[in-house]
Tab-separated table of C-alpha atoms in Angstrom:
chain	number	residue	atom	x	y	z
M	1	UNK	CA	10.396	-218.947	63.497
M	2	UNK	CA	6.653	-218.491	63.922
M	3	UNK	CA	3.562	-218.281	66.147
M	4	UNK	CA	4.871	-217.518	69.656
M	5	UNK	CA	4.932	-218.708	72.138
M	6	UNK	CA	5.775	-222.272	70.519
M	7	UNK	CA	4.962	-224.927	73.373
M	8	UNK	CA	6.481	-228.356	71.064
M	9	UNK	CA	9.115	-230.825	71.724
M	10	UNK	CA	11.649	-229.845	68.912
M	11	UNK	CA	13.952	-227.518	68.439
M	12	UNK	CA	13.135	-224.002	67.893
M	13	UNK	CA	14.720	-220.461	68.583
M	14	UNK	CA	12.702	-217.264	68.748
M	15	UNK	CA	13.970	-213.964	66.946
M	16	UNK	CA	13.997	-210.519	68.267
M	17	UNK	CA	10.826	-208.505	67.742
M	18	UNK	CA	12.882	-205.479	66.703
M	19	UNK	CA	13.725	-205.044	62.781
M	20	UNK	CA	17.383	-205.592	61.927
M	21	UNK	CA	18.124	-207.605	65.251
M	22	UNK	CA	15.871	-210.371	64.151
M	23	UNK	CA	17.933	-210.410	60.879
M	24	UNK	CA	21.377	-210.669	62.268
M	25	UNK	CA	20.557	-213.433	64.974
M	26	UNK	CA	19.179	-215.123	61.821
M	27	UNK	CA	22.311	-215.032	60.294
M	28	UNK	CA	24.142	-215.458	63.290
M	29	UNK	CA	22.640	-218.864	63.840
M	30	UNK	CA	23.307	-220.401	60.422
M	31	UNK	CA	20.903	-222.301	60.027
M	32	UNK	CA	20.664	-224.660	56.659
M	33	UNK	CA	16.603	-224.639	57.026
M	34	UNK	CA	14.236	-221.743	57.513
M	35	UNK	CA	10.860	-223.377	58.968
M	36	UNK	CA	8.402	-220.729	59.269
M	37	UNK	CA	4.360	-221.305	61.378
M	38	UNK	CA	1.812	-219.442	60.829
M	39	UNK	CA	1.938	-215.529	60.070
M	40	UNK	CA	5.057	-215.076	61.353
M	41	UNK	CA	4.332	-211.170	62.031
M	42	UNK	CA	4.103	-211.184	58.315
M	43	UNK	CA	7.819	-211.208	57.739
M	44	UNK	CA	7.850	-212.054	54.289
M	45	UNK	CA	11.036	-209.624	54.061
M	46	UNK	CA	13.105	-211.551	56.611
M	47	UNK	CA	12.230	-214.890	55.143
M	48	UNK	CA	13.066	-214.078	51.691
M	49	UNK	CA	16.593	-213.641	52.676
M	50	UNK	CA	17.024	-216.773	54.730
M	51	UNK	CA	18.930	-220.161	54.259
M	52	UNK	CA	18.076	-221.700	50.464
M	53	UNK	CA	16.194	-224.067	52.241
M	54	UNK	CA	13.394	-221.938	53.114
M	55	UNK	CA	9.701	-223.712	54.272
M	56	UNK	CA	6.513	-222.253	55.310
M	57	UNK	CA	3.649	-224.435	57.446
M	58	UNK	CA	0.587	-222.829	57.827
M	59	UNK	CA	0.295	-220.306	55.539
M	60	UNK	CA	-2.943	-217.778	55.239
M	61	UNK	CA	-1.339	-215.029	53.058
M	62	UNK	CA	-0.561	-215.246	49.416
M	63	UNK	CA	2.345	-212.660	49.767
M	64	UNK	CA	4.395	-215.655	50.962
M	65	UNK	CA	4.401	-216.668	47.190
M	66	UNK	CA	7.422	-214.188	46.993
M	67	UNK	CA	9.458	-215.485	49.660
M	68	UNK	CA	10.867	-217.776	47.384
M	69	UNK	CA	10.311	-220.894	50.086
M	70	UNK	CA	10.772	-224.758	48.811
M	71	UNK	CA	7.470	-225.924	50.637
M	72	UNK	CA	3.994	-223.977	51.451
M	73	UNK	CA	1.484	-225.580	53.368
M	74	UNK	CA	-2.171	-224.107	54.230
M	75	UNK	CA	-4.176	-226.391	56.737
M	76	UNK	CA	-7.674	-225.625	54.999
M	77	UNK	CA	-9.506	-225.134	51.912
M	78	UNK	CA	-10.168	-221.135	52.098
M	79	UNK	CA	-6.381	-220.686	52.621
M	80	UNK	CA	-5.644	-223.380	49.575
M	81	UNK	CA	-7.024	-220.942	47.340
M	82	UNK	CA	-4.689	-217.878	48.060
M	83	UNK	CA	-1.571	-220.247	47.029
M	84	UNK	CA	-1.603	-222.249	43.979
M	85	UNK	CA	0.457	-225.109	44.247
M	86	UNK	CA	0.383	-224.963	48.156
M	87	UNK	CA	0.220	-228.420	49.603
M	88	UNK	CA	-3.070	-228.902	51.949
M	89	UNK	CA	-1.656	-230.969	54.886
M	90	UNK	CA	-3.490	-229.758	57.641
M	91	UNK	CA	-2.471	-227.982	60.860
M	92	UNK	CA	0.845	-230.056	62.018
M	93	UNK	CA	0.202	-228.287	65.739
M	94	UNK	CA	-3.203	-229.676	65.774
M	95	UNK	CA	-1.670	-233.144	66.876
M	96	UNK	CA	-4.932	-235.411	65.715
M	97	UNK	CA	-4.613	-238.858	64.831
M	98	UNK	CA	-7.981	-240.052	64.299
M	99	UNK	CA	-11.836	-239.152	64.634
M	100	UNK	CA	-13.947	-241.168	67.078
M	101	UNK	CA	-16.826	-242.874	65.819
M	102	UNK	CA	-20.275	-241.042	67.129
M	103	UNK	CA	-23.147	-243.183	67.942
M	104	UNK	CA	-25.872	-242.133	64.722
M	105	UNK	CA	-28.516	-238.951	65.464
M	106	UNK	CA	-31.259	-240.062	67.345
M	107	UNK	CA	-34.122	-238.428	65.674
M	108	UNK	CA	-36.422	-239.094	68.460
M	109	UNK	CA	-34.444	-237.197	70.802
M	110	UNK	CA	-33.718	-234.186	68.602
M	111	UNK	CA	-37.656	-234.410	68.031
M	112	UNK	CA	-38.322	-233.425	71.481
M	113	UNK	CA	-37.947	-230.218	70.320
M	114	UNK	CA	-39.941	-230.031	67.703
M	115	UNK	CA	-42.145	-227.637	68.775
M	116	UNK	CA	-39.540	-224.912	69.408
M	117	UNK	CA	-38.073	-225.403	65.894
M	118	UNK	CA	-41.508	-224.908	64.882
M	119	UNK	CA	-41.799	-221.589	66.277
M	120	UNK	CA	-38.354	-220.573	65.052
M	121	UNK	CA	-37.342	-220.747	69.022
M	122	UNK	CA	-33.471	-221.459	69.152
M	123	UNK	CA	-31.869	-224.087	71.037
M	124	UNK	CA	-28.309	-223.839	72.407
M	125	UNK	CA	-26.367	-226.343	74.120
M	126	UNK	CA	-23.550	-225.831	76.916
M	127	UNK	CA	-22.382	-229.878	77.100
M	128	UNK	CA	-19.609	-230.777	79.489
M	129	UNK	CA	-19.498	-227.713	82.263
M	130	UNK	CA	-17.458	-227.578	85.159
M	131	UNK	CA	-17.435	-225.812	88.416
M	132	UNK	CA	-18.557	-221.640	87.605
M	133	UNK	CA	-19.041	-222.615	84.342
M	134	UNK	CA	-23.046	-223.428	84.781
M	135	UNK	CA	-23.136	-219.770	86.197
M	136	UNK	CA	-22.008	-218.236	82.533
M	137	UNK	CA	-24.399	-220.436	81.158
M	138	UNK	CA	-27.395	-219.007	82.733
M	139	UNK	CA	-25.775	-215.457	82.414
M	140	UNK	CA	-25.965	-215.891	78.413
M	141	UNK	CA	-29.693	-217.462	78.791
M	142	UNK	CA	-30.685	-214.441	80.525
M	143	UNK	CA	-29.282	-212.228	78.536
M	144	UNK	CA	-31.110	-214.209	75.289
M	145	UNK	CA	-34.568	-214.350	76.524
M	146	UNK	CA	-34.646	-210.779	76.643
M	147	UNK	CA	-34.825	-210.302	73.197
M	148	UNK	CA	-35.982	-214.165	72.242
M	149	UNK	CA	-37.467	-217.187	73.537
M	150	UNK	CA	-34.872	-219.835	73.500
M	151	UNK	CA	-34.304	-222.938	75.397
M	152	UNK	CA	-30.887	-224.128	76.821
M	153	UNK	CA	-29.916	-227.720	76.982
M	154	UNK	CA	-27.062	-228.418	80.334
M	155	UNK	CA	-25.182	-230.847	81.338
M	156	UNK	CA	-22.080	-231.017	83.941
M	157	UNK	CA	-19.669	-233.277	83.133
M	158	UNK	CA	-18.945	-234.555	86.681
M	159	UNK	CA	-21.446	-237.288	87.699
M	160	UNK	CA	-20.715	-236.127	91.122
M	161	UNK	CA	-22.271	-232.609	90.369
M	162	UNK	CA	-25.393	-233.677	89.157
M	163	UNK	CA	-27.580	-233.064	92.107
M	164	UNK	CA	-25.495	-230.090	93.603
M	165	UNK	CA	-25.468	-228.452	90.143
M	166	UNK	CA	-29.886	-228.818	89.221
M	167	UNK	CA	-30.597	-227.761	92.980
M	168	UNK	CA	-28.411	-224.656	92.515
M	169	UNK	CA	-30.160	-223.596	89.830
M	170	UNK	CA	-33.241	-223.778	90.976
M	171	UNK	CA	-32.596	-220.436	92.089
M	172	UNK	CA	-33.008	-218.909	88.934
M	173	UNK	CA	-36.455	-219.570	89.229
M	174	UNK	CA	-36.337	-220.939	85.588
M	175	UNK	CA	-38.874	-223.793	84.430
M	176	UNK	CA	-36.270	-226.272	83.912
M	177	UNK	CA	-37.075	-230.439	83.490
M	178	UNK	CA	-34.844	-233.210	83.437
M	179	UNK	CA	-34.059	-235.379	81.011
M	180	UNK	CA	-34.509	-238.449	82.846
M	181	UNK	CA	-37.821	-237.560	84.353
M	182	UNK	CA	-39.545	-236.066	81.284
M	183	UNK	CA	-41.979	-238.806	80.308
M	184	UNK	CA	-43.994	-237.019	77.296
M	185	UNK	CA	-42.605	-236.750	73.698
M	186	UNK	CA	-42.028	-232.761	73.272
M	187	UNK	CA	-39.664	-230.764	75.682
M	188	UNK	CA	-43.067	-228.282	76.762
M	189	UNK	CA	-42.886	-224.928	75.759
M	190	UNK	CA	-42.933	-223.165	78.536
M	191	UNK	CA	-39.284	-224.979	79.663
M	192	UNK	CA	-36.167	-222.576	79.522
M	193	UNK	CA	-33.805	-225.390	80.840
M	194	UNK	CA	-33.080	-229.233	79.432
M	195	UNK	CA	-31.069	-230.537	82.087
M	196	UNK	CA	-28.850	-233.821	80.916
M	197	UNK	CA	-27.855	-236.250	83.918
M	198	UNK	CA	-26.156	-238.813	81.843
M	199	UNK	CA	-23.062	-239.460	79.554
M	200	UNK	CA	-24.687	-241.523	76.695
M	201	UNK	CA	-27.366	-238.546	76.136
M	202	UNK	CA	-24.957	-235.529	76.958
M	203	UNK	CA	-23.217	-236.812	73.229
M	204	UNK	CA	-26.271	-238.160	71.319
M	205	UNK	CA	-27.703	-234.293	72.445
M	206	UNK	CA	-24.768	-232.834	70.536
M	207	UNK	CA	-26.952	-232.317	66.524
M	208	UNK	CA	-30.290	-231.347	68.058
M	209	UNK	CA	-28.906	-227.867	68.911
M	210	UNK	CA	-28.361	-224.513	67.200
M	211	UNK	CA	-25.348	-223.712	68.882
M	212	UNK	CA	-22.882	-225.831	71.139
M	213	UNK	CA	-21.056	-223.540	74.017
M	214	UNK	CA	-19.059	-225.793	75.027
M	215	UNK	CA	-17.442	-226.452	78.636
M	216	UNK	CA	-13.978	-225.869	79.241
M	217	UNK	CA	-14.155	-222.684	77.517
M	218	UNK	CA	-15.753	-220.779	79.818
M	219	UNK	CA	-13.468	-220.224	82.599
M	220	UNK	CA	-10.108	-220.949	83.260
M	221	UNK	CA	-8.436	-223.832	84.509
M	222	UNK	CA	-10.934	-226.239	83.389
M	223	UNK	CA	-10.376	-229.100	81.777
M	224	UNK	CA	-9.554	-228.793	77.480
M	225	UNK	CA	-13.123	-228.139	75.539
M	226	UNK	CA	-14.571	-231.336	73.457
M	227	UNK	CA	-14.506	-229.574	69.843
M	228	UNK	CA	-14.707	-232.813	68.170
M	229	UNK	CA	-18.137	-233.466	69.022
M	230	UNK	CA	-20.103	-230.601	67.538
M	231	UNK	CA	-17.607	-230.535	64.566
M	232	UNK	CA	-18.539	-234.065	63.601
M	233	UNK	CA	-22.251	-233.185	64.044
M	234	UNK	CA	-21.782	-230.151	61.744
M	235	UNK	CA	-23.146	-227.890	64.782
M	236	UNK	CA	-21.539	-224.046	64.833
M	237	UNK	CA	-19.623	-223.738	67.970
M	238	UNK	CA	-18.696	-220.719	70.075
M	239	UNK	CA	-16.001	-221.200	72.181
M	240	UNK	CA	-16.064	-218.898	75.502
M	241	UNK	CA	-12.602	-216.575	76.142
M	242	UNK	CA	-10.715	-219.395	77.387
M	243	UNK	CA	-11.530	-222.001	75.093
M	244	UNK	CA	-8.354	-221.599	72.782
M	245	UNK	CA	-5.490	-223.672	75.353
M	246	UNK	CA	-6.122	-226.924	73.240
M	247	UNK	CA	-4.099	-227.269	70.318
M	248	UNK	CA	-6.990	-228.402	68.080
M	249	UNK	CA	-9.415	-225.507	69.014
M	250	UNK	CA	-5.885	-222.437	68.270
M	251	UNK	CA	-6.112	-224.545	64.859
M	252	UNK	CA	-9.822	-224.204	64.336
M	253	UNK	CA	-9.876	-220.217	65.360
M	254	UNK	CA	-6.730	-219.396	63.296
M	255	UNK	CA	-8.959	-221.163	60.417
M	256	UNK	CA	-12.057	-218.885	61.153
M	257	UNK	CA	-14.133	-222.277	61.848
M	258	UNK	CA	-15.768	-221.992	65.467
M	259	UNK	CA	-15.747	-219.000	66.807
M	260	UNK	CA	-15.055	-217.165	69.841
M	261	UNK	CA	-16.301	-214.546	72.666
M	262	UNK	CA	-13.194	-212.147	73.567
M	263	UNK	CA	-14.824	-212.267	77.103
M	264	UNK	CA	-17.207	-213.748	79.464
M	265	UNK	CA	-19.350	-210.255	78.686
M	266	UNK	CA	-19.651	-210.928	75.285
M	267	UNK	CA	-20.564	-214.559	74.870
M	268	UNK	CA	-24.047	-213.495	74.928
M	269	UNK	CA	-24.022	-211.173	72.186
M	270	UNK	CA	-21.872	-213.557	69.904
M	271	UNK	CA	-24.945	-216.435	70.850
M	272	UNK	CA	-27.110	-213.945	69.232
M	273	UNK	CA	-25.690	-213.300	66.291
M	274	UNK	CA	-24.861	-216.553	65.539
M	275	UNK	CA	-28.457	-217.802	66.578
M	276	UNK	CA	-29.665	-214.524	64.387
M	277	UNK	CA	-28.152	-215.649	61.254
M	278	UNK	CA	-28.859	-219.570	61.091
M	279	UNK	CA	-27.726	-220.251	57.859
M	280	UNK	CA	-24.212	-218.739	57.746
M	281	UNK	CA	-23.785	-220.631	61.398
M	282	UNK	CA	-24.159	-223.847	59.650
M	283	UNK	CA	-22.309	-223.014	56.420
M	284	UNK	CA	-19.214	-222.574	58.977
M	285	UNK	CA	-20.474	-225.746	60.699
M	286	UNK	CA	-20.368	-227.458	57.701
M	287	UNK	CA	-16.804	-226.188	56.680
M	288	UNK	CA	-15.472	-226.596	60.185
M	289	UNK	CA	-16.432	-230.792	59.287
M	290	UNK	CA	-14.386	-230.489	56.086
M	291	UNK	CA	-11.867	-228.562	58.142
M	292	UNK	CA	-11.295	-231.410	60.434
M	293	UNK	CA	-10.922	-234.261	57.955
M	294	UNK	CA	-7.879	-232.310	56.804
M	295	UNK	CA	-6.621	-232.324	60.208
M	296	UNK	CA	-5.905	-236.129	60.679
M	297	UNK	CA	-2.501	-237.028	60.445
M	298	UNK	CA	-1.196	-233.347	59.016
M	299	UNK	CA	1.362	-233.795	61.113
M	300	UNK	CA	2.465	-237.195	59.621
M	301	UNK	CA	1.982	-235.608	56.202
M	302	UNK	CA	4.152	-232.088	57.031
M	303	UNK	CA	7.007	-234.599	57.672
M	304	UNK	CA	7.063	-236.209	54.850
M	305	UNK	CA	7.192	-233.090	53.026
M	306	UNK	CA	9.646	-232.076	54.667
């Protein structure tokens, strides 16, 4: 019983919506264990009156302290402290095993931008884009500089793309330099575009921004957004409208972590407000990196609870 629809490997049944139906085929299926995921439409009623062994994973709500259930668990520290005595596994559904190891932050590349940081200019980064994606991406600068100046770091993922993707948008008619051809230390003002050509760079970019938009979130069928990355580097992230098919980034939402634009229409707005209120950004950043350490091996740690 639980978030639907449920995608895993093991067994599961889903109840009827309707009142009263979804109590008798509860019955019906005598089960000796009741394991409940996430809100569960909030029915705490139906719970409460389920097998003895009752256990709820992913808990956000502190009215499941009346369900009566054997086991609570709450994947993150905000929840932890509706539910005394709740046990802070982690999100079993967010399936991580480990954390990669980052190569350290280059401060001499972050200091290329120096001179926007110290004009209060913000600097967003949209890492890892795919085909239509690089279009969004100068939709929301477009929309920023008319109310700020702001500088946007890019960089495809494909290798292949490079070259079709930075003479396509040369169209904008944006002053945009390369990464591999700028040969002073400060990314010059006047630049609206930071264009990133290889792999090695593309990560090491990842804690000299503001904000990380990351590809694979902003349009569908692309490949699963890297939400690792920024999380490590303590960088807010906002994930575009169809950033949320990876099990790890439904985990980090359902937290309130990263955060996401309902539509490709709105990403620009939620930029701004993010980019408009610096310091609550980064306080989510910085809870979104505690966040994650509780995620390795939750699922290990569920199961031996259970």
């Amino acid at each position: 019983m639980g978030e639907t629809p449920y995608q895993g490997a093991r067994p599961h049944v889903h109840l009827p919506r309707e009142h009263g139906a979804d109590r008798k085929r509860l019955e019906r299926l005598k089960a000796a264990r009741l394991i409940v995921l996430g809100d569960a439409d909030n029915r705490f009623d139906l719970v409460s009156t389920g097998p003895a062994d009752r256990v709820w994973l992913n808990v956000r709500s502190s009215e499941v302290a009346g369900t009566g259930c054997r086991l609570v668990t709450v994947s993150d520290e905000a929840a932890a402290g509706l539910l005394p005595g709740a046990h802070l596994t982690g999100d079993p559904t967010a399936s991580l095993d480990a954390l990669p190891e980052l190569p350290e932050r280059s401060e001499d590349l972050c200091e290329r931008f120096r001179e926007y940081r110290e004009r209060e200019h913000r600097v967003f980064y949209v890492p890892d884009t795919g085909p239509g994606e690089e279009a969004v991406a100068f939709g929301v600068l477009f929309e920023l500089l008319r109310r700020q100046t702001a500088i946007m770091i890019l960089a495809p993922r494909d290798p292949a793309r490079h070259e079709p993707v930075y003479r396509d948008a040369i169209k904008y008619s944006l002053p945009i330099i390369r990464h591999n051809r700028l040969m002073t230390s400060y990314v010059p003002r006047k630049n609206r575009v930071y264009y990133v050509e290889d792999a090695d760079t593309r990560t090491a970019l990842y804690p000299c921004a503001d904000l990380i938009i990351p590809g694979g979130s902003l349009v569908a069928e692309m490949q699963a957004p890297d939400l690792i990355t920024p999380l490590l580097g303590e960088v807010p992230v906002l994930l575009g409208p169809h950033g949320s098919r990876d099990p790890l980034a439904r985990a980090a939402l359902q937290a309130g972590v990263v955060a996401q634009a309902d539509s490709v229409e709105t990403l620009a707005a939620r930029a701004e407000a993010l980019l408009g209120d610096l310091a609550q950004a980064r306080r989510q950043a910085q809870a979104a990196r505690r966040w994650l350490d509780h995620q390795v091996g939750a699922l290990e740690r569920v199961l031996d609870l259970l």
